[in-house]
Structures are given as structure tokens and as C-alpha cells.
Short mmCIF file of C-alpha atoms in Angstrom, two decimals:
data_model
loop_
_atom_site.label_atom_id
_atom_site.label_comp_id
_atom_site.label_asym_id
_atom_site.label_seq_id
_atom_site.Cartn_x
_atom_site.Cartn_y
_atom_site.Cartn_z
CA UNK A 1 5.25 -1.49 -19.38
CA UNK A 2 8.29 0.66 -19.70
CA UNK A 3 11.39 -1.20 -18.67
CA UNK A 4 14.10 1.22 -17.59
CA UNK A 5 16.62 -1.16 -16.04
CA UNK A 6 19.34 0.00 -18.47
CA UNK A 7 18.49 3.63 -17.69
CA UNK A 8 19.03 3.00 -13.97
CA UNK A 9 22.52 1.60 -14.52
CA UNK A 10 23.50 4.51 -16.72
CA UNK A 11 22.04 7.14 -14.41
CA UNK A 12 23.77 5.64 -11.35
CA UNK A 13 27.15 6.03 -13.09
CA UNK A 14 26.37 9.67 -13.77
CA UNK A 15 25.43 10.20 -10.14
CA UNK A 16 21.87 11.25 -11.01
CA UNK A 17 19.01 8.95 -11.86
CA UNK A 18 15.29 8.56 -11.91
CA UNK A 19 13.68 5.34 -10.79
CA UNK A 20 10.73 3.88 -12.64
CA UNK A 21 8.51 1.41 -10.92
CA UNK A 22 4.94 1.16 -9.79
CA UNK A 23 1.38 1.39 -10.90
CA UNK A 24 0.93 4.83 -12.53
CA UNK A 25 0.86 4.30 -16.26
CA UNK A 26 -0.07 7.81 -17.39
CA UNK A 27 3.00 9.79 -16.33
CA UNK A 28 4.85 11.69 -19.04
CA UNK A 29 8.56 11.35 -19.66
CA UNK A 30 8.93 15.09 -19.08
CA UNK A 31 7.75 14.70 -15.49
CA UNK A 32 9.70 11.59 -14.49
CA UNK A 33 10.84 8.27 -15.79
CA UNK A 34 8.15 5.70 -15.11
CA UNK A 35 7.09 2.11 -15.51
CA UNK A 36 4.25 -0.12 -14.50
CA UNK A 37 4.31 -2.95 -11.98
CA UNK A 38 4.47 -6.44 -13.43
CA UNK A 39 1.52 -7.42 -11.28
CA UNK A 40 -1.28 -4.93 -11.96
CA UNK A 41 -4.80 -5.62 -10.82
CA UNK A 42 -7.20 -7.20 -13.27
CA UNK A 43 -10.13 -5.68 -11.41
CA UNK A 44 -12.54 -3.50 -13.37
CA UNK A 45 -14.30 -2.02 -10.37
CA UNK A 46 -15.66 1.50 -10.27
CA UNK A 47 -14.55 3.33 -7.16
CA UNK A 48 -17.40 4.06 -4.79
CA UNK A 49 -17.15 6.65 -2.07
CA UNK A 50 -19.86 6.01 0.53
CA UNK A 51 -20.20 7.55 3.93
CA UNK A 52 -17.10 6.66 5.94
CA UNK A 53 -16.95 3.88 8.46
CA UNK A 54 -16.98 4.85 12.10
CA UNK A 55 -13.53 5.86 13.23
CA UNK A 56 -12.27 6.39 9.67
CA UNK A 57 -13.54 9.88 8.93
CA UNK A 58 -10.45 10.57 6.84
CA UNK A 59 -11.15 7.65 4.54
CA UNK A 60 -13.10 9.71 2.02
CA UNK A 61 -10.92 12.78 2.41
CA UNK A 62 -8.66 12.50 -0.63
CA UNK A 63 -6.16 15.20 0.27
CA UNK A 64 -4.26 17.12 -2.36
CA UNK A 65 -1.35 17.84 -0.04
CA UNK A 66 0.53 15.93 2.61
CA UNK A 67 -0.11 16.59 6.25
CA UNK A 68 3.66 16.66 6.91
CA UNK A 69 5.54 17.60 3.78
CA UNK A 70 7.16 20.88 4.86
CA UNK A 71 10.81 21.10 5.91
CA UNK A 72 11.30 20.34 9.58
CA UNK A 73 14.02 21.34 11.99
CA UNK A 74 16.22 18.64 13.42
CA UNK A 75 14.58 16.53 16.11
CA UNK A 76 15.65 13.77 18.44
CA UNK A 77 15.35 11.14 15.72
CA UNK A 78 17.53 13.18 13.36
CA UNK A 79 20.63 12.93 15.60
CA UNK A 80 21.46 16.57 14.97
CA UNK A 81 21.38 16.17 11.17
CA UNK A 82 19.37 19.02 9.65
CA UNK A 83 18.91 17.07 6.40
CA UNK A 84 20.29 19.81 4.16
CA UNK A 85 22.26 18.68 1.12
CA UNK A 86 23.53 19.76 -2.28
CA UNK A 87 22.90 17.80 -5.49
CA UNK A 88 20.21 16.06 -3.44
CA UNK A 89 18.62 14.44 -6.50
CA UNK A 90 21.87 12.60 -7.33
CA UNK A 91 22.17 10.14 -4.44
CA UNK A 92 24.31 7.20 -5.56
CA UNK A 93 22.26 4.04 -5.98
CA UNK A 94 22.94 1.39 -3.32
CA UNK A 95 21.20 -1.54 -1.67
CA UNK A 96 18.63 -0.40 0.91
CA UNK A 97 19.30 -1.04 4.59
CA UNK A 98 16.77 -2.43 7.06
CA UNK A 99 16.10 -0.72 10.38
CA UNK A 100 13.98 -1.85 13.32
CA UNK A 101 10.72 -0.61 11.81
CA UNK A 102 11.64 0.46 8.29
CA UNK A 103 14.76 1.21 6.33
CA UNK A 104 17.06 3.74 4.69
CA UNK A 105 18.42 4.30 1.19
CA UNK A 106 17.01 5.54 -2.11
CA UNK A 107 13.81 7.54 -2.27
CA UNK A 108 12.69 7.83 -5.88
CA UNK A 109 9.53 8.55 -7.83
CA UNK A 110 7.16 7.31 -10.48
CA UNK A 111 4.04 8.97 -11.78
CA UNK A 112 3.43 12.56 -12.80
CA UNK A 113 4.39 15.21 -10.24
CA UNK A 114 2.23 17.76 -12.06
CA UNK A 115 -0.96 15.80 -12.77
CA UNK A 116 -0.62 13.82 -9.50
CA UNK A 117 -2.57 10.81 -10.73
CA UNK A 118 -4.21 8.46 -8.26
CA UNK A 119 -2.92 4.92 -7.71
CA UNK A 120 -3.97 2.16 -10.10
CA UNK A 121 -3.49 -0.47 -7.42
CA UNK A 122 -0.16 -1.88 -8.55
CA UNK A 123 1.04 -5.29 -7.42
CA UNK A 124 -1.29 -5.05 -4.41
CA UNK A 125 -4.14 -5.62 -6.88
CA UNK A 126 -6.39 -2.85 -5.56
CA UNK A 127 -7.56 -1.75 -8.99
CA UNK A 128 -8.38 1.89 -9.69
CA UNK A 129 -8.32 3.91 -6.47
CA UNK A 130 -8.66 7.49 -5.29
CA UNK A 131 -5.43 7.25 -3.28
CA UNK A 132 -3.05 10.09 -4.11
CA UNK A 133 -0.41 9.39 -1.46
CA UNK A 134 0.99 5.99 -2.39
CA UNK A 135 4.30 4.27 -3.03
CA UNK A 136 6.12 1.07 -3.93
CA UNK A 137 8.49 -0.58 -1.46
CA UNK A 138 11.56 -2.71 -1.97
CA UNK A 139 11.41 -6.50 -2.34
CA UNK A 140 15.11 -7.19 -1.75
CA UNK A 141 17.93 -6.02 0.47
CA UNK A 142 20.60 -7.59 -1.71
CA UNK A 143 19.60 -8.48 -5.28
CA UNK A 144 17.29 -11.50 -5.36
CA UNK A 145 17.27 -12.25 -1.62
CA UNK A 146 13.59 -11.25 -1.08
CA UNK A 147 14.43 -10.03 2.44
CA UNK A 148 12.79 -6.64 1.99
CA UNK A 149 9.51 -5.61 3.63
CA UNK A 150 7.40 -6.46 0.56
CA UNK A 151 7.32 -10.12 1.72
CA UNK A 152 5.09 -11.55 -0.98
CA UNK A 153 2.58 -8.72 -0.67
CA UNK A 154 2.34 -8.75 3.14
CA UNK A 155 3.30 -5.04 3.16
CA UNK A 156 0.27 -4.09 1.06
CA UNK A 157 -2.02 -1.50 2.56
CA UNK A 158 0.43 -0.43 5.24
CA UNK A 159 1.52 3.18 5.55
CA UNK A 160 5.11 4.41 5.57
CA UNK A 161 6.37 7.74 6.88
CA UNK A 162 9.21 8.84 4.62
CA UNK A 163 11.75 11.59 5.22
CA UNK A 164 14.30 12.68 2.63
CA UNK A 165 17.23 15.08 2.51
CA UNK A 166 16.63 18.18 0.39
CA UNK A 167 18.34 21.57 -0.07
CA UNK A 168 15.85 22.92 2.50
CA UNK A 169 16.49 20.13 4.99
CA UNK A 170 14.45 17.05 5.87
CA UNK A 171 11.03 16.82 4.27
CA UNK A 172 8.49 14.23 5.31
CA UNK A 173 5.43 12.59 3.80
CA UNK A 174 3.25 9.57 4.67
CA UNK A 175 2.14 7.16 1.93
CA UNK A 176 0.22 3.90 1.57
CA UNK A 177 2.01 0.91 0.02
CA UNK A 178 0.19 -0.20 -3.14
CA UNK A 179 3.07 -1.68 -5.15
CA UNK A 180 6.51 -3.27 -5.11
CA UNK A 181 9.77 -1.98 -6.57
CA UNK A 182 11.21 -4.06 -9.42
CA UNK A 183 14.77 -2.76 -9.31
CA UNK A 184 17.58 -3.75 -6.97
CA UNK A 185 18.41 -0.29 -5.63
CA UNK A 186 14.92 0.96 -4.84
CA UNK A 187 14.00 1.67 -1.24
CA UNK A 188 10.72 3.57 -1.42
CA UNK A 189 9.38 4.77 -4.78
CA UNK A 190 6.85 7.58 -4.34
CA UNK A 191 3.78 8.31 -6.44
CA UNK A 192 3.53 11.73 -8.06
CA UNK A 193 1.83 13.76 -5.32
CA UNK A 194 4.13 12.85 -2.41
CA UNK A 195 7.19 13.08 -4.67
CA UNK A 196 6.27 16.65 -5.56
CA UNK A 197 5.98 17.52 -1.87
CA UNK A 198 9.52 16.32 -1.20
CA UNK A 199 11.34 16.88 -4.50
CA UNK A 200 9.41 19.77 -6.04
CA UNK A 201 10.30 19.78 -9.74
CA UNK A 202 13.79 18.36 -9.17
CA UNK A 203 12.89 14.69 -9.36
CA UNK A 204 15.58 12.06 -9.03
CA UNK A 205 17.20 9.71 -6.53
CA UNK A 206 17.27 11.16 -3.01
CA UNK A 207 18.64 9.79 0.25
CA UNK A 208 15.84 8.98 2.67
CA UNK A 209 14.67 6.98 5.64
CA UNK A 210 11.29 5.42 6.30
CA UNK A 211 9.26 3.64 8.95
CA UNK A 212 5.95 1.77 8.97
CA UNK A 213 3.12 3.63 10.74
CA UNK A 214 -0.65 3.31 11.11
CA UNK A 215 -2.81 4.78 8.34
CA UNK A 216 -5.43 6.02 10.79
CA UNK A 217 -5.89 9.77 10.70
CA UNK A 218 -3.56 10.27 7.71
CA UNK A 219 -4.94 12.39 4.87
CA UNK A 220 -4.44 11.34 1.26
CA UNK A 221 -3.93 7.60 1.80
CA UNK A 222 -7.63 6.67 1.83
CA UNK A 223 -9.35 6.00 -1.48
CA UNK A 224 -12.59 4.76 0.03
CA UNK A 225 -13.94 3.24 3.24
CA UNK A 226 -12.49 -0.02 4.57
CA UNK A 227 -13.96 -3.07 2.85
CA UNK A 228 -13.55 -6.75 2.08
CA UNK A 229 -13.27 -7.22 -1.68
CA UNK A 230 -13.94 -10.57 -3.37
CA UNK A 231 -11.82 -11.38 -6.40
CA UNK A 232 -13.41 -11.81 -9.81
CA UNK A 233 -14.09 -15.46 -10.69
CA UNK A 234 -15.27 -16.35 -7.18
CA UNK A 235 -17.93 -19.01 -6.77
CA UNK A 236 -19.26 -21.42 -4.15
CA UNK A 237 -16.25 -23.61 -4.92
CA UNK A 238 -13.43 -21.02 -4.79
CA UNK A 239 -12.91 -17.52 -3.48
CA UNK A 240 -10.10 -15.25 -2.33
CA UNK A 241 -10.51 -11.88 -0.63
CA UNK A 242 -8.47 -8.81 0.31
CA UNK A 243 -8.92 -5.86 2.67
CA UNK A 244 -9.09 -2.54 0.87
CA UNK A 245 -8.22 0.69 2.66
CA UNK A 246 -7.08 -1.10 5.82
CA UNK A 247 -5.96 0.72 8.96
CA UNK A 248 -2.52 -0.82 8.63
CA UNK A 249 -0.75 -3.93 7.35
CA UNK A 250 -3.11 -6.92 7.64
CA UNK A 251 -1.57 -9.57 9.89
CA UNK A 252 -4.34 -12.18 9.88
CA UNK A 253 -7.93 -12.86 8.86
CA UNK A 254 -10.09 -15.34 10.79
CA UNK A 255 -13.69 -16.48 10.31
CA UNK A 256 -15.86 -17.42 13.30
CA UNK A 257 -19.26 -19.08 13.04
CA UNK A 258 -22.22 -17.20 14.55
CA UNK A 259 -24.75 -19.98 13.93
CA UNK A 260 -22.13 -22.69 14.45
CA UNK A 261 -18.85 -23.22 16.31
CA UNK A 262 -16.84 -23.12 13.09
CA UNK A 263 -13.44 -21.42 13.09
CA UNK A 264 -11.13 -20.83 10.13
CA UNK A 265 -7.76 -19.06 10.02
CA UNK A 266 -7.32 -17.83 6.43
CA UNK A 267 -4.03 -18.34 4.61
CA UNK A 268 -2.41 -15.74 2.39
CA UNK A 269 -2.30 -16.87 -1.23
CA UNK A 270 1.22 -17.61 -2.48
CA UNK A 271 1.87 -15.96 -5.83
CA UNK A 272 -1.33 -13.88 -5.86
CA UNK A 273 -0.18 -11.05 -3.68
CA UNK A 274 -2.46 -9.49 -1.08
CA UNK A 275 -5.25 -12.09 -1.17
CA UNK A 276 -6.47 -14.63 1.38
CA UNK A 277 -8.19 -17.97 0.67
CA UNK A 278 -11.76 -18.54 1.92
CA UNK A 279 -12.61 -22.16 2.85
CA UNK A 280 -15.08 -23.81 0.48
CA UNK A 281 -17.29 -24.87 3.40
CA UNK A 282 -17.97 -21.20 4.19
CA UNK A 283 -18.91 -20.34 0.60
CA UNK A 284 -21.61 -23.00 0.33
CA UNK A 285 -23.80 -21.77 3.18
CA UNK A 286 -25.92 -18.81 4.25
CA UNK A 287 -24.83 -19.28 7.84
CA UNK A 288 -23.65 -16.09 9.53
CA UNK A 289 -19.99 -15.50 10.30
CA UNK A 290 -17.77 -12.94 11.96
CA UNK A 291 -14.79 -12.04 9.79
CA UNK A 292 -12.07 -10.60 12.05
CA UNK A 293 -9.12 -8.71 10.54
CA UNK A 294 -6.10 -8.10 12.78
CA UNK A 295 -3.68 -5.33 11.89
CA UNK A 296 -0.04 -4.75 12.66
CA UNK A 297 -1.13 -1.93 14.96
CA UNK A 298 -4.47 -0.63 16.23
CA UNK A 299 -7.80 -2.29 16.90
CA UNK A 300 -9.27 -5.18 14.92
CA UNK A 301 -12.03 -4.75 12.34
CA UNK A 302 -14.98 -7.16 12.29
CA UNK A 303 -17.58 -7.88 9.61
CA UNK A 304 -20.89 -9.74 10.17
CA UNK A 305 -21.76 -11.52 6.90
CA UNK A 306 -23.26 -14.65 5.39
CA UNK A 307 -20.79 -17.21 4.09
CA UNK A 308 -22.29 -17.00 0.61
CA UNK A 309 -21.49 -13.26 0.50
CA UNK A 310 -17.84 -14.24 0.04
CA UNK A 311 -18.72 -16.26 -3.09
CA UNK A 312 -20.00 -13.25 -5.05
CA UNK A 313 -17.44 -12.12 -7.66
CA UNK A 314 -16.21 -8.52 -7.17
CA UNK A 315 -18.41 -8.00 -4.12
CA UNK A 316 -17.19 -4.99 -2.12
CA UNK A 317 -18.34 -5.56 1.46
CA UNK A 318 -18.00 -2.26 3.30
CA UNK A 319 -17.24 -2.48 6.98
CA UNK A 320 -19.77 0.17 7.96
CA UNK A 321 -22.54 -1.83 6.24
CA UNK A 322 -21.64 -5.18 7.81
CA UNK A 323 -21.24 -4.65 11.52
CA UNK A 324 -23.60 -4.38 14.45
#
């Protein structure tokens, strides 16, 4: 892991800096400064691209370009600001600001803007993915306050529409959150492909604004079909799960008995970001259950599975294979 905290301080004083945070470990120094997240996935899965689940036809469409990366003329939400700037890559580092559904502040980059590597899962623990449009989001508003949208991993899997000021005006791109920013002045830190769409070859610290949006219908943010993934080490005595390639931020996961009247509301694991605890009673039986995932926006997803399916280490339970 390449720690560039000193480089950030120095670059901020010069008025031009590159942020390094996130999950892309193969970027070269010539492309951009980079580092790895402190919480990378320990998964050793091999990415599988099956037929897409119903309603998620874009999930296996790994786009090489953003659906909305070109300069745009001012619109109602731009308040007459055309987004044009000079020395755009030298925005002075400052604490990010929260807005009603997102924030504003530094837009930076990690990863290679030329090779455009796919996400390695970052602190969201997704493992190797085929997602090219990804980013890290800030943990804090003021240093150490943990009031940013990361929220212990609750932001994982959500999509963010980012716009940044450039010499050509506002440019926009939509990315999936797979990681968290380690530094105090990060707002959104883009992976290589979306950074290239906004910054071209002039990487650095840009002024931008962002808002959370649904991932449905967005090219480039899907690495696979939606699935429930069981963490390695699971057994009939312990198991935690996560939703991979969700439609949006996961708000809750509940388990309903089909053969019984059982009901369990899963709790998010503290300290193991982006995982939810499965009750032991479910793991020890072959009874059938409905696993219902509620998202921040959009319709729920529902799996029909046996309880013991959630006790199989590294099981990847695809939605399209486990619904009626």
C-alpha cells in the first residue's frame, strides 16, 4: 500500500495535487498517484458472467465509456454556471460539504487512466470485479468525525453521479462506490476509466459535485449479475453475506420462512464493512426461506433459497437462479 499522505499536504500547498486512495493496485506513477484501501477483500473468487437477471440487462455490459461523460451546457441544476475553469486540476484541498443527496468538494483519481483497470473491490470487499466505473467516497466531513456518506460501509454498492468543472465546462460520469477515501480532503475519488472521461490526461484535484442515484440502466457499473455472496469461513455455526452488484445502496436484508413463520431482520456487521449477519438457526436447516433485500431506491429483490445455502463458504447465489 502506497501511503501518500505527505504528498497530499505538499501538493495542496502548491495548488495542484493528486489524490491516492482506493482499490486499484496496478496503476503506474506516470498515470496518477495511487494507493490501496486499507480494507481490501480477502476473497479469491473468479468472476463469473452468466446471463443477466431479469430487469438488469446492463449488468453484463461492461462499458468502456461513460454514458454521460461529455461536456454539457448549463442546466437548471447548474444555476447558470457553465462549469468552465482554468487550472482546473489545481483545486485547493478542503473539507467536503454535504448536500441533500450528495456533496461537493474535491474530485480526484486513483488507478490508471490509460489501462483503465477494473475494480478490485476495495473496502467494500467485493473481490476482483469487472466494474470499470467505480470510485471511493469520503468517510469524514471534518477530519475524524465519520459524518460522511461512507457510514461504516453502508454506501457500498450505491451509484453516484459526479460532475466536475473542466476547461470545456461541466463533465459528468456515474460510478459505483466500491471503496472509501482514507484522506481528510477527499470527496469522491474516481477509478481510472471515469477519471479519464472527466480529466483526460490532466489528472489532479478538480472541483466537483455529486449525488447518489440508482445503478439501474447505467453502463459500466455492473461487473456481473446481482447475487448474494457468502463470506469465506462460513459454516452452520457462523455466516455473513453481502449483495454484489445491487441496484442501489442496500438498506435492509430480511429472511422470511416459507416452511415456517420464522422472520429475521439481519444486522450489518460492525467493523467488517458491507456484510450482514445470518442467524445460526437459519444455517442449520434445509427449510426454505425468502431473502428480501430493500434498496435505497427502486424495487426489492427476493431470493428463494434453503437456509443451509447460506452456510456454504464463498457461495455466489445469483438472483436469476433463485427466484420463482
